[in-house]
Structure formats: structure tokens, C-alpha cells
Short mmCIF file of C-alpha atoms and ligand atoms in Angstrom, two decimals:
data_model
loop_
_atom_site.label_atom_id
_atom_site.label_comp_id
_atom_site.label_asym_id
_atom_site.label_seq_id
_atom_site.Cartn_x
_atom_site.Cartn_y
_atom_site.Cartn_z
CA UNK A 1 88.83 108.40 119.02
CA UNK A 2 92.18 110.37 117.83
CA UNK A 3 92.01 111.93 121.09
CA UNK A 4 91.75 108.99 122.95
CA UNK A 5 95.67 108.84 122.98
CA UNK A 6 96.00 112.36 124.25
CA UNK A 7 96.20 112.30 128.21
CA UNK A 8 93.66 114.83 129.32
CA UNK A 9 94.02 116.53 132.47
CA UNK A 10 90.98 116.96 135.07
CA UNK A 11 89.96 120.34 134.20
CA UNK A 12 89.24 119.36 130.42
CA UNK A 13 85.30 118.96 129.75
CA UNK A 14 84.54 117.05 126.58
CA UNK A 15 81.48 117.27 124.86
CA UNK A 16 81.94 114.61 122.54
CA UNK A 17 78.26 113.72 121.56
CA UNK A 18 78.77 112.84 117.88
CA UNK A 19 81.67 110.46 118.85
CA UNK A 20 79.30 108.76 121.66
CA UNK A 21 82.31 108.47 123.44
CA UNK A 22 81.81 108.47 127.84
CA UNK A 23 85.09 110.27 129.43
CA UNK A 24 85.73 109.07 133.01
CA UNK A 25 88.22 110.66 135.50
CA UNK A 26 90.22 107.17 136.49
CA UNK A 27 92.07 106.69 140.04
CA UNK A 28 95.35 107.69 138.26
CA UNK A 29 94.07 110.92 136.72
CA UNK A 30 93.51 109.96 133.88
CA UNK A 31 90.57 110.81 131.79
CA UNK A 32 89.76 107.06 129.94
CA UNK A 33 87.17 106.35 127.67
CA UNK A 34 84.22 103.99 129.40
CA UNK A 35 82.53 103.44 125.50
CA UNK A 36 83.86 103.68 122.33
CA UNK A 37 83.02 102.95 118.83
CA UNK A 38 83.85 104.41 115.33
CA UNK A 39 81.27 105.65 113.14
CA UNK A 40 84.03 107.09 110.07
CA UNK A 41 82.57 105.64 106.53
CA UNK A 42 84.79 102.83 106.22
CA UNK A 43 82.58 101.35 103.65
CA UNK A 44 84.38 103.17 101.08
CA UNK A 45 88.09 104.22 103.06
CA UNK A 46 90.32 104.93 100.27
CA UNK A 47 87.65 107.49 98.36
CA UNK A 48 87.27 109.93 101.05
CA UNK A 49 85.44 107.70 103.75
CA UNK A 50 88.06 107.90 106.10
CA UNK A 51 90.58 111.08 106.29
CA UNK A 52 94.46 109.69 107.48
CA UNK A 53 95.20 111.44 110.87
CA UNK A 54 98.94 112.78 109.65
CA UNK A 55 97.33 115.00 107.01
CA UNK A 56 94.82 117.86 107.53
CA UNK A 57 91.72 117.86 105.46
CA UNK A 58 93.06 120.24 102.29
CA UNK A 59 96.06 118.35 101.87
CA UNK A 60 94.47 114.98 102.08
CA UNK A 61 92.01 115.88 99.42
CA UNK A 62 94.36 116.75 97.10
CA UNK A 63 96.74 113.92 98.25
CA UNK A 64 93.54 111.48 97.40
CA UNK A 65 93.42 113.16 93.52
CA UNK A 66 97.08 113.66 92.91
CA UNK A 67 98.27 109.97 94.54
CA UNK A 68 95.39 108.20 95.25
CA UNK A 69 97.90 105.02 96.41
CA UNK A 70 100.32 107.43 98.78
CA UNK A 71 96.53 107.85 100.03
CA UNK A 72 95.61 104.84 100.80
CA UNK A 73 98.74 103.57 102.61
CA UNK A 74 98.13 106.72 105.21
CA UNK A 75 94.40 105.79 105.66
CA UNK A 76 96.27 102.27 106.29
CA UNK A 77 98.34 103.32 108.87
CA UNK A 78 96.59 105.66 110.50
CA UNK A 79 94.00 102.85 110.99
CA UNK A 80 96.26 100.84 112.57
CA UNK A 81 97.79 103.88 114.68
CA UNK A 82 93.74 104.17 116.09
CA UNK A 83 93.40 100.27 116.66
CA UNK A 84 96.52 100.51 118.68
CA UNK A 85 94.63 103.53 120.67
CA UNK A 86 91.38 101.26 121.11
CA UNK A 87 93.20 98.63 122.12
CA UNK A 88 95.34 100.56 124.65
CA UNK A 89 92.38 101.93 126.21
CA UNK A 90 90.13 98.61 125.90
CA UNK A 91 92.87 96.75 128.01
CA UNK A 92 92.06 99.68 130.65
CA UNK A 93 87.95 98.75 130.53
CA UNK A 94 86.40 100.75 127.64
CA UNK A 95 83.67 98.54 126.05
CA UNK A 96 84.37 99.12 122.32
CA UNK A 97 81.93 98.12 119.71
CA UNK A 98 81.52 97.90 115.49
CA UNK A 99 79.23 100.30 114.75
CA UNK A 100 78.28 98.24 111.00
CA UNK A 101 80.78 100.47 109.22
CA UNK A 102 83.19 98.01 108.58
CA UNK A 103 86.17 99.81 110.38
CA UNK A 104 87.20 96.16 111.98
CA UNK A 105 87.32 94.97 108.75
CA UNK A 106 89.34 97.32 106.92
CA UNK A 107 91.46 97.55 110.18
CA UNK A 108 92.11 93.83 109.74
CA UNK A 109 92.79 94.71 105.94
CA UNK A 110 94.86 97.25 106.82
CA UNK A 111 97.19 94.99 109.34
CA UNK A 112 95.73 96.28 112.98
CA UNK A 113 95.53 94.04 115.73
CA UNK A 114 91.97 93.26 115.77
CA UNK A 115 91.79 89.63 115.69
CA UNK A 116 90.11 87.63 118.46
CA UNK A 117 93.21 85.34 119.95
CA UNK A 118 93.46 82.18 119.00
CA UNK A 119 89.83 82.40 116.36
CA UNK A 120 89.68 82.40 112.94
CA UNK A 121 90.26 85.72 110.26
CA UNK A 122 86.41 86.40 110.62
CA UNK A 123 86.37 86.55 114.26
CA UNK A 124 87.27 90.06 116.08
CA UNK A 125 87.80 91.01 119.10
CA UNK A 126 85.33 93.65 119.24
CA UNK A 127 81.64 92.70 118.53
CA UNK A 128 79.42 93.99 115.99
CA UNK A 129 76.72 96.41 117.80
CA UNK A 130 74.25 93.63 116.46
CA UNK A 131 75.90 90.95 118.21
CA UNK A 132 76.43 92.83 121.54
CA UNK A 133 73.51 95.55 122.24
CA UNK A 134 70.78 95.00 120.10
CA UNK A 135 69.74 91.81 121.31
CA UNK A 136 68.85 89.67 118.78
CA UNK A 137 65.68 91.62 118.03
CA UNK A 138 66.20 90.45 114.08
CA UNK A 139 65.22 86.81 115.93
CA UNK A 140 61.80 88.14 116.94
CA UNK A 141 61.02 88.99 114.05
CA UNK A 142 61.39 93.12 114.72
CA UNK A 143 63.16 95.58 112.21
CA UNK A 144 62.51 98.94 110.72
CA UNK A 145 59.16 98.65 109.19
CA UNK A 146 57.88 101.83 107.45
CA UNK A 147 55.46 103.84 105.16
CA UNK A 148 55.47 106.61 103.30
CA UNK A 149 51.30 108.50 102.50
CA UNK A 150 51.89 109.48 98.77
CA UNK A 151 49.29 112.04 99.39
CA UNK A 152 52.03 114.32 100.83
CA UNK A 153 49.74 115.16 103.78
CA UNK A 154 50.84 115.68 107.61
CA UNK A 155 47.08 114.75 108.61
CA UNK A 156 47.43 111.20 106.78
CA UNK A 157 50.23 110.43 108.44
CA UNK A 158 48.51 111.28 112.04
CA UNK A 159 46.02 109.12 110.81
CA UNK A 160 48.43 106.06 110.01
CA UNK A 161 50.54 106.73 113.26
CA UNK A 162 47.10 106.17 115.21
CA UNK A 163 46.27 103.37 113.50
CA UNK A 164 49.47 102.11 114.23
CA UNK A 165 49.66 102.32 117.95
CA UNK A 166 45.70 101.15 118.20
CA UNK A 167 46.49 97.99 116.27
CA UNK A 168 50.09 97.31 118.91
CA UNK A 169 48.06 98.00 122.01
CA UNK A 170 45.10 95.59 120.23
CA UNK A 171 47.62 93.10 119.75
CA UNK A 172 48.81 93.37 123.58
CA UNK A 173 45.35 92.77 124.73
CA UNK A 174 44.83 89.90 122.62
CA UNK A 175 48.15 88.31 124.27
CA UNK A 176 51.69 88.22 123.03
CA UNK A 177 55.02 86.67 124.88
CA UNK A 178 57.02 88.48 126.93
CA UNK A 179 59.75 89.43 125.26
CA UNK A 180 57.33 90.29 122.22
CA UNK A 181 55.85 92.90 125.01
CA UNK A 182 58.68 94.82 126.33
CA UNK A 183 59.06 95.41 122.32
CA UNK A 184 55.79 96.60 121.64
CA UNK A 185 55.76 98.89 124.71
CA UNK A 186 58.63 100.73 123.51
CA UNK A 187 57.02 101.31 119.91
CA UNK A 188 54.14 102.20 121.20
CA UNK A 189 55.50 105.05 123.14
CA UNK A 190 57.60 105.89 120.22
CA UNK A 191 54.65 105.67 117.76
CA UNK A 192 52.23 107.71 120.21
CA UNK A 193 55.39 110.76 120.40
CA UNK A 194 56.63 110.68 116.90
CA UNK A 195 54.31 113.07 115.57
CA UNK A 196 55.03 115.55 118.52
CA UNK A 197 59.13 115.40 117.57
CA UNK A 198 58.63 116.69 114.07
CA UNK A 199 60.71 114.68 112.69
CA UNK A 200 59.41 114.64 109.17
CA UNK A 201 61.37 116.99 106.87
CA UNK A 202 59.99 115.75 103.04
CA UNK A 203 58.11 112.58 102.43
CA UNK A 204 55.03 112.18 104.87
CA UNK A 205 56.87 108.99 106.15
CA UNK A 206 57.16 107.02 109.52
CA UNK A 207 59.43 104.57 110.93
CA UNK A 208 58.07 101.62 113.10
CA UNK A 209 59.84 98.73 114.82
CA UNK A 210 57.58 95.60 114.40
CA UNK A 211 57.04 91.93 114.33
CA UNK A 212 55.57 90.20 111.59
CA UNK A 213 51.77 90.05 113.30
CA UNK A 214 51.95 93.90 113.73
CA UNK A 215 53.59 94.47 110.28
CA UNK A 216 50.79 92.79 108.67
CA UNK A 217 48.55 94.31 111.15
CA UNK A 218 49.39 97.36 110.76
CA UNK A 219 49.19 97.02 106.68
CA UNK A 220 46.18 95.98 106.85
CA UNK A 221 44.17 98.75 108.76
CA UNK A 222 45.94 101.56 107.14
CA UNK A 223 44.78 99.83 103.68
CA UNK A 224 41.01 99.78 105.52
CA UNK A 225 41.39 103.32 106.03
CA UNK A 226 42.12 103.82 102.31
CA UNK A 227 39.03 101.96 101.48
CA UNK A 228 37.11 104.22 103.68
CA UNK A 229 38.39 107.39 102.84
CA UNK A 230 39.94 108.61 106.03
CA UNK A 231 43.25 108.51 104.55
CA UNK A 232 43.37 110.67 100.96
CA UNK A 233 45.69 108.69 98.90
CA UNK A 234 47.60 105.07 98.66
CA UNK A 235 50.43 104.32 101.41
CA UNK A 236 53.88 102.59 100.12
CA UNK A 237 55.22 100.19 102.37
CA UNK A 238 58.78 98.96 103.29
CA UNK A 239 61.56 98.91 105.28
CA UNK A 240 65.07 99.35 106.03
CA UNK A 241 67.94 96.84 105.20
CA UNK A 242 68.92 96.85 108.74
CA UNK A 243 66.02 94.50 109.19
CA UNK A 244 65.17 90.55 109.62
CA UNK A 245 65.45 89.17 106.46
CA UNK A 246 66.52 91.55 103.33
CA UNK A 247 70.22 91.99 104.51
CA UNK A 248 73.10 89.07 104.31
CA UNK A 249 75.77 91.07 105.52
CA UNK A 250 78.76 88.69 107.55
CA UNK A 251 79.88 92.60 109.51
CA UNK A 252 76.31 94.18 110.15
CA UNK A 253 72.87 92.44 109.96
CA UNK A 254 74.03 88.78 109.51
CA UNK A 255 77.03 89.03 112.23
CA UNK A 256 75.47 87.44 114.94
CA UNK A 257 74.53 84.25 112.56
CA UNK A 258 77.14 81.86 113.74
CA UNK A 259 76.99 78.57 112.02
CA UNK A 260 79.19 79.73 109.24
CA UNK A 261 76.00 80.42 107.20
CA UNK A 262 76.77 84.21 107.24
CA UNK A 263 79.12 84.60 104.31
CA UNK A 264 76.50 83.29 101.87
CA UNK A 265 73.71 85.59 100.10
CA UNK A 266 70.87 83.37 99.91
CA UNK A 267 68.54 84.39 102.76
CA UNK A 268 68.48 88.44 100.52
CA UNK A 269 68.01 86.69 97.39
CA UNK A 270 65.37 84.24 98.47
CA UNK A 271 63.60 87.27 100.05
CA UNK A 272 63.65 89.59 97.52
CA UNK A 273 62.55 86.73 95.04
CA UNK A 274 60.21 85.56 97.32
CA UNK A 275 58.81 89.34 97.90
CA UNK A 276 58.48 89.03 94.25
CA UNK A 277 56.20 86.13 93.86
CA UNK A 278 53.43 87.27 96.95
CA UNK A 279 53.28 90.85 95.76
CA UNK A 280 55.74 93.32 96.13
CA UNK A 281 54.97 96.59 93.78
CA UNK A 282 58.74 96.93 93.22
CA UNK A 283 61.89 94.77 94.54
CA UNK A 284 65.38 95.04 94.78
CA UNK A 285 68.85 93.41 94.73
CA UNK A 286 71.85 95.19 95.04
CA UNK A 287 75.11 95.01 96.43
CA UNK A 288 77.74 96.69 99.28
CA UNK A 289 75.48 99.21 100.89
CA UNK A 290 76.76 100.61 104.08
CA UNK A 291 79.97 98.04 104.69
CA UNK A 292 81.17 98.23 101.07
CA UNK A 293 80.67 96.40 97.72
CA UNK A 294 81.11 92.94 98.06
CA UNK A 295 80.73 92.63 101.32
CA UNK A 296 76.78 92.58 101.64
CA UNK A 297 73.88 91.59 99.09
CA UNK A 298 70.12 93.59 100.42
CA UNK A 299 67.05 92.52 99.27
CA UNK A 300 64.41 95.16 99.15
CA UNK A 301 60.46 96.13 98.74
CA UNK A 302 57.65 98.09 98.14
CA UNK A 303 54.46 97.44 98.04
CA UNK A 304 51.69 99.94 97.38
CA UNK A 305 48.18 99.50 99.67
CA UNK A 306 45.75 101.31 97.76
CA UNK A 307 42.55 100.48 99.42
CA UNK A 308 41.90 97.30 97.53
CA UNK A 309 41.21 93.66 98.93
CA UNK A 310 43.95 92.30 96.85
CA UNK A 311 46.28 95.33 97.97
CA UNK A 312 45.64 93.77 101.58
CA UNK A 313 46.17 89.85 100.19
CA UNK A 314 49.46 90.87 98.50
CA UNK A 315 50.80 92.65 102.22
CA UNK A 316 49.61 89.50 104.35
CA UNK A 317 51.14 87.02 101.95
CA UNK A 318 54.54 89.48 101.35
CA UNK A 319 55.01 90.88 104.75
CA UNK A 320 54.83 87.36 106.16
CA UNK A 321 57.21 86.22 103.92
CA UNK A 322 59.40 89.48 104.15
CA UNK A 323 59.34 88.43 108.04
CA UNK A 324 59.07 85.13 108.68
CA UNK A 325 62.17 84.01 105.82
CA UNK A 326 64.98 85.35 108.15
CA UNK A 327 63.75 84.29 111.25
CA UNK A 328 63.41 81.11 109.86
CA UNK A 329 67.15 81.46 108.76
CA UNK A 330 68.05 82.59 112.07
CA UNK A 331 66.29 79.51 113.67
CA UNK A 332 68.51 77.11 111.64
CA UNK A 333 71.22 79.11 112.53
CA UNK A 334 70.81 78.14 116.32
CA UNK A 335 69.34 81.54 117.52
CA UNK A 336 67.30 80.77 120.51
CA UNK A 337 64.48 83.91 120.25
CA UNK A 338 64.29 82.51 116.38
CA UNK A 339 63.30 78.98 117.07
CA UNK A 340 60.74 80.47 119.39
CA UNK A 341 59.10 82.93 117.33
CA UNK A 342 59.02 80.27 114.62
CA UNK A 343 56.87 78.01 116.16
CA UNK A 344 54.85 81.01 117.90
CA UNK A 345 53.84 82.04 114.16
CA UNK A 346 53.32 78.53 113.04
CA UNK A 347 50.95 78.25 115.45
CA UNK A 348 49.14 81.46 114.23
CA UNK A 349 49.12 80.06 110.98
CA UNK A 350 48.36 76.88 109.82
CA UNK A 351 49.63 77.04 106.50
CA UNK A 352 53.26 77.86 107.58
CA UNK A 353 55.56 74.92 107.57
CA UNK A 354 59.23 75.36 108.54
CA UNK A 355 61.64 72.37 109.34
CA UNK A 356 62.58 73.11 112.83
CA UNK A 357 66.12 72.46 113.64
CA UNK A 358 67.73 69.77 115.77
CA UNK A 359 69.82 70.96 118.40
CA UNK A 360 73.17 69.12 119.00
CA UNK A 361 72.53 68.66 123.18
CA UNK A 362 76.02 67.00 123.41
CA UNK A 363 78.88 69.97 122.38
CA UNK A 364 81.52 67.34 122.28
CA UNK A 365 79.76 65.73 119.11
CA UNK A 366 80.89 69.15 117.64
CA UNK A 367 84.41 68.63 118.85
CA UNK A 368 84.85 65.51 117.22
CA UNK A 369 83.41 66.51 114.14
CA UNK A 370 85.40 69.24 113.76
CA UNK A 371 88.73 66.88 115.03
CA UNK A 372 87.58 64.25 111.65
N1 NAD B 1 74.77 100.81 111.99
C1 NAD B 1 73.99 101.31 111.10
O1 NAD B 1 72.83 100.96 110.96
C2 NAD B 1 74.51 102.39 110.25
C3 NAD B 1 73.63 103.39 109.92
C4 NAD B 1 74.11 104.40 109.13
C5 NAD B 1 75.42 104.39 108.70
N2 NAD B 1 76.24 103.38 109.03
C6 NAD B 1 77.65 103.37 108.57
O2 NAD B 1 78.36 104.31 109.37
C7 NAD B 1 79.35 104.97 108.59
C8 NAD B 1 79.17 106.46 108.75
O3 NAD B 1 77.96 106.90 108.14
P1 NAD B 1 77.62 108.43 108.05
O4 NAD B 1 76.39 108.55 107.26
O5 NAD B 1 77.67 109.02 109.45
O6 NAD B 1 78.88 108.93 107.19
P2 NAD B 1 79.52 110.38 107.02
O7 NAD B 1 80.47 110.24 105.87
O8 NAD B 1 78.47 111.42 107.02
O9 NAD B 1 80.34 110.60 108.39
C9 NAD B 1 81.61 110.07 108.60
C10 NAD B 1 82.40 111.08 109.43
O10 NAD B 1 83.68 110.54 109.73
C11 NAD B 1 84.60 111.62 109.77
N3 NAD B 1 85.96 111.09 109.65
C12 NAD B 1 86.59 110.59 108.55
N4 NAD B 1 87.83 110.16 108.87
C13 NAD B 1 88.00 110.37 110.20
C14 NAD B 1 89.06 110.12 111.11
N5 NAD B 1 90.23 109.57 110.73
N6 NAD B 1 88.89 110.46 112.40
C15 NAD B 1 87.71 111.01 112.83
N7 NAD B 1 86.67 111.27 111.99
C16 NAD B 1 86.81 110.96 110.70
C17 NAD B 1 84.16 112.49 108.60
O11 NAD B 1 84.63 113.80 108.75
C18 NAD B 1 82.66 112.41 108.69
O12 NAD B 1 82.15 113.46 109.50
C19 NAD B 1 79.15 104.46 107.15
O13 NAD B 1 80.12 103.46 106.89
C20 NAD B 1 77.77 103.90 107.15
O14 NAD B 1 77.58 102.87 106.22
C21 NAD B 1 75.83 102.40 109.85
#
């Protein structure tokens, strides 16, 4: 985005893949950007995350050991210098998003115009990428779900991305909604051509977008295969913190909770105590990955299926949890695909019991609340 504020003339091609930025010749002449977003580490801007644009690389490194606070004031402006260029080129139609790396935030810090008019300090006027293009999958219960076969072998991981797609296209027969579908079309595709990418450069490890029914699914029939030999060795579950329920983070997974809730840490910590208690092998709480320290608490698993029958008790009872804990959250929290799931997976299981929210049908009952 520094070059957003050049002009560029007609005959300029950019190839400006890493920046995902779109360059559009405008009626004027202009080449103006139709997408933008900033993917700089801006979790951590004053320790090398983000490089000032008035010094070149060399100088700033040294600037950043000799004067760490000279440092820090150029990151400072220069962040404000590249608001001012978003902002310039958002007034002329580019759709600008946060990318989850905390640049709003530490442009805010930092004294850029980024705040939504007339909303409070936590409201920008660019949305999260989670607010605006993911939609609301978290809601439905889908996130990064993923395994790794200890056994270090390419064939067992064929063997778990088979069982995989067999169990999603099992659970489409048997009859899921239709915005549970279109998900489970796309991961089937992408579970039936991951092999073929070669995309696996240690760990024999996959990555699968899922619900909780084809989570625990899943779980299950690659711990059957265990039992029966066709896979070697045990298979470690878990996931990513950009998921449903691990992650309370107000700029990143949590930003599209909007009933205030999002700047507390409860729904990580009941989920990674919760994980505890129904049989996670290992858990995890820790603090300011990806938007910076303080700013997000994760919650994380693993859980080793080893073939066993109480290997596949502990996943049913954890993953459900792991699942069905944030989109439980998100249902209080007024999300629509939430409340819907919710009582879809209540009716699946008996023994599930969530309080089901009562929406306010008259807004102005808000507006006088908020008046007294
Ligand atoms: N949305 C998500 O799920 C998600 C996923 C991964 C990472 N992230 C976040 O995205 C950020 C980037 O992650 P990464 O792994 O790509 O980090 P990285 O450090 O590998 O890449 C950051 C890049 O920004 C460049 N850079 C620094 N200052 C710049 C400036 N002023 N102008 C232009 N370029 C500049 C650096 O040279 C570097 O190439 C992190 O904050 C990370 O937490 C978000």
C-alpha cells in the first residue's frame, strides 16, 4: 500500500500478488486500488513488525537497536502517513479490510484516522476480514480442524484424507441444512485435491474445515481405522486458533461478536478448561498470538486417537465441547447462523442443553435502555 499514493500512469503493469491489492485504470487515468488490506506484522510494530517508510531497511534496523523510541515514533507516523493513503483511496471506492493483524489498532494507537464517525474507540471504519468476508462460518460451527499421523507416513495420511471426504459426503446423504451444504461441498473438493497439491512439507498433517458432526465424525473413523490396522500409528487431533471457540480476540476471531461480550476472555478459558475435563491429551492457554500480547487469550488442544474405545469417547465428548461452547457464545451474542446451529445440534443430541436467547423484537427497548 506505499504505492498506493504514487499516481501510476497507464503503461505501468503491477504484479502485486503478495499485497492482494486489484489495480484498476479509473475514467481520470488514474490507476486506483479496487481492494486493499495490510498484512505487515503489526502484532509486534515497534520490534521489527512493521519497517517506517522514511528509512530503508539497514538503517531502520540499526535505528530499532541504537534508539529503539526515535523508532517507534517513525513506525507511528508512517502509520498514519498509510491510513491517510487508505483513506484517500477508500473515499475513491477501494473496499479495504483488517486482515487480523491488528494494523487498525495500532493505527488508532498511533493517532490515524481510523475511527468509524460518530461510534465508539472500538469501532473502525474498516471491518475485520471476519466481520466482512468470511461469513460468519465460526456461527456454524466450521473452523480449521486438523490432524497430524505420528507415523510420519504419506500413505496414512491418504488414508485419513479418504476417510475424511467419505464420512462429509455420508453426512450429505444423511441430510444437513443448506448453508451446512454449500460448506461441506467446498471441503470436500478441497479434501478429495489436497493430496494431489503436495502441500505437506514435514509432519504428515492435513487441514479440514468442519462442523462439529463432521469433526467428531471424522475422529471417529480415523480412530476405527487405527483399531483395524489400516492406519500404522495414533493420529493427534486439533486445530487452529482461528476457529469457533478457542480464540477471544475483540480484532480477529471474536470481532464480529457485538454485544460488548468481545473484550472478555471467558469463552478461551472455559474451552480450554472444558477441553480439559472431556479429554484433551494436552491443552493450552496463552496469550497475544497473532494481534499482540494482551490483546487476545487462545485456548488450545490435542487429543491423541489411538485406536481405543475410550480414545473415541474422549473425541465425541471434547470435540463437541471444543465446538459447540462458541457457537453457543455466539448464539447469546445475537448471531443468527449461531442460534440456528444450536438448536440443530440440540436436536442431534439429547443430552445438550443450552439456554437459548431472547431476542429483543422491539429495537427501541434498546434505545431507551441505553438513554437510562
Ligand atoms: N488472518 C489470519 O488468520 C492471519 C494469519 C496469519 C498471520 N496473520 C497476521 O498477519 C501479520 C503478518 O503475518 P506474516 O506471517 O505474513 O508476517 P511476516 O513478518 O512474515 O510478513 C510481514 C511483511 O510485512 C513487510 N513490511 C513490514 N513493514 C512494512 C511496510 N511499512 N510496508 C510494506 N511492507 C512492510 C515485511 O517486510 C514482511 O515481509 C501478522 O500480524 C500475523 O499475526 C493473520
Amino acid at each position: 500500500l506505499g504505492m498506493a499514493e504514487v499516481h501510476l500512469n497507464e503503461e505501468l503493469e503491477c504484479e502485486m500478488t503478495a499485497s492482494r491489492l486489484v489495480y484498476e485504470l479509473d475514467t481520470t487515468g488514474e490507476l486506483l486500488v479496487d481492494l486493499g488490506s495490510d498484512q505487515t506484522s503489526c502484532h509486534n510494530p515497534f520490534s521489527g513488525g512493521y519497517y517506517p517508510v522514511q528509512l530503508g531497511f539497514e538503517e531502520a534496523k540499526q535505528l530499532l537497536s541504537t534508539n529503539p523510541g526515535k523508532f517507534r515514533t517513525l513506525v507511528q507516523e508512517s502509520l498514519k502517513r498509510h491510513v491517510a493513503a487508505i483513506n484517500r483511496l477508500a473515499d475513491k471506492g477501494m473496499f479495504f479490510w483488517d486482515y487480523g493483524n491488528a494494523f487498525l489498532l495500532e493505527a488508532q494507537r498511533a493517532g490515524a484516522d481510523v475511527q468509524k464517525r460518530g461510534a465508539n474507540k472500538t469501532e473502525f471504519r474498516y471491518p475485520s476480514y471476519v466481520q466482512h468476508i468470511m461469513g460468519d462460518i465460526f456461527s456454524l460451527g466450521f473452523g480449521p480442524f486438523r490432524w497430524v499421523c505420528t507415523s510420519g507416513d504419506p500413505q496414512d495420511l491418504a488414508t485419513t484424507d479418504s476417510i475424511a471426504m467419505s464420512v462429509l459426503e455420508e453426512s450429505i446423504r444423511q441430510g444437513v441444512s443448506t448453508s451446512v451444504k454449500q460448506q461441506y461441498h467446498d471441503n470436500i473438493r478441497w479434501i478429495r485435491e489436497a493430496g494431489r497439491h503436495s502441500l505437506v512439507v514435514g509432519s504428515q498433517a492435513r487441514i479440514l474445515y468442519s462442523d462439529q458432526r463432521g469433526r467428531v465424525s471424522i475422529a471417529v473413523a480415523i480412530n476405527r481405522a487405527i483399531s483395524e490396522g489400516r492406519i500404522k500409528a495414533p493420529v493427534v487431533l486439533s486445530r487452529d486458533h482461528h476457529d469457533v471457540s478457542g480464540t477471544d480476540s475483540p480484532y480477529r476471531e471474536t470481532s464480529n461478536i457485538y454485544d460488548g461480550s468481545a473484550f472478555c476472555a471467558d469463552m478461551a478459558v472455559q474451552n480450554f478448561v472444558g477441553d480439559a475435563f472431556r479429554g484433551a491429551t494436552w491443552v493450552a492457554l496463552h496469550n497475544g498470538g497473532g494481534v499482540g500480547w494482551g490483546e487476545v487469550i487462545n485456548g488450545g488442544f490435542g487429543l491423541v486417537l489411538d485406536g481405543s474405545k475410550e480414545a473415541e469417547e474422549r473425541a465425541k465428548m471434547m470435540l463437541s465441547w471444543d465446538v459447540s461452547n462458541g457457537v453457543a457464545r455466539r448464539c447469546w451474542s445475537g448471531n443468527d447462523y449461531a442460534y440456528e446451529m444450536i438448536c440443530q445440534t440440540m436436536k442431534e443430541n439429547a443430552a445438550l442443553k443450552v439456554t437459548l436467547p431472547h431476542k429483543v423484537v422491539d429495537e427501541n427497548i434498546l434505545e431507551q435502555a441505553l438513554k437510562h
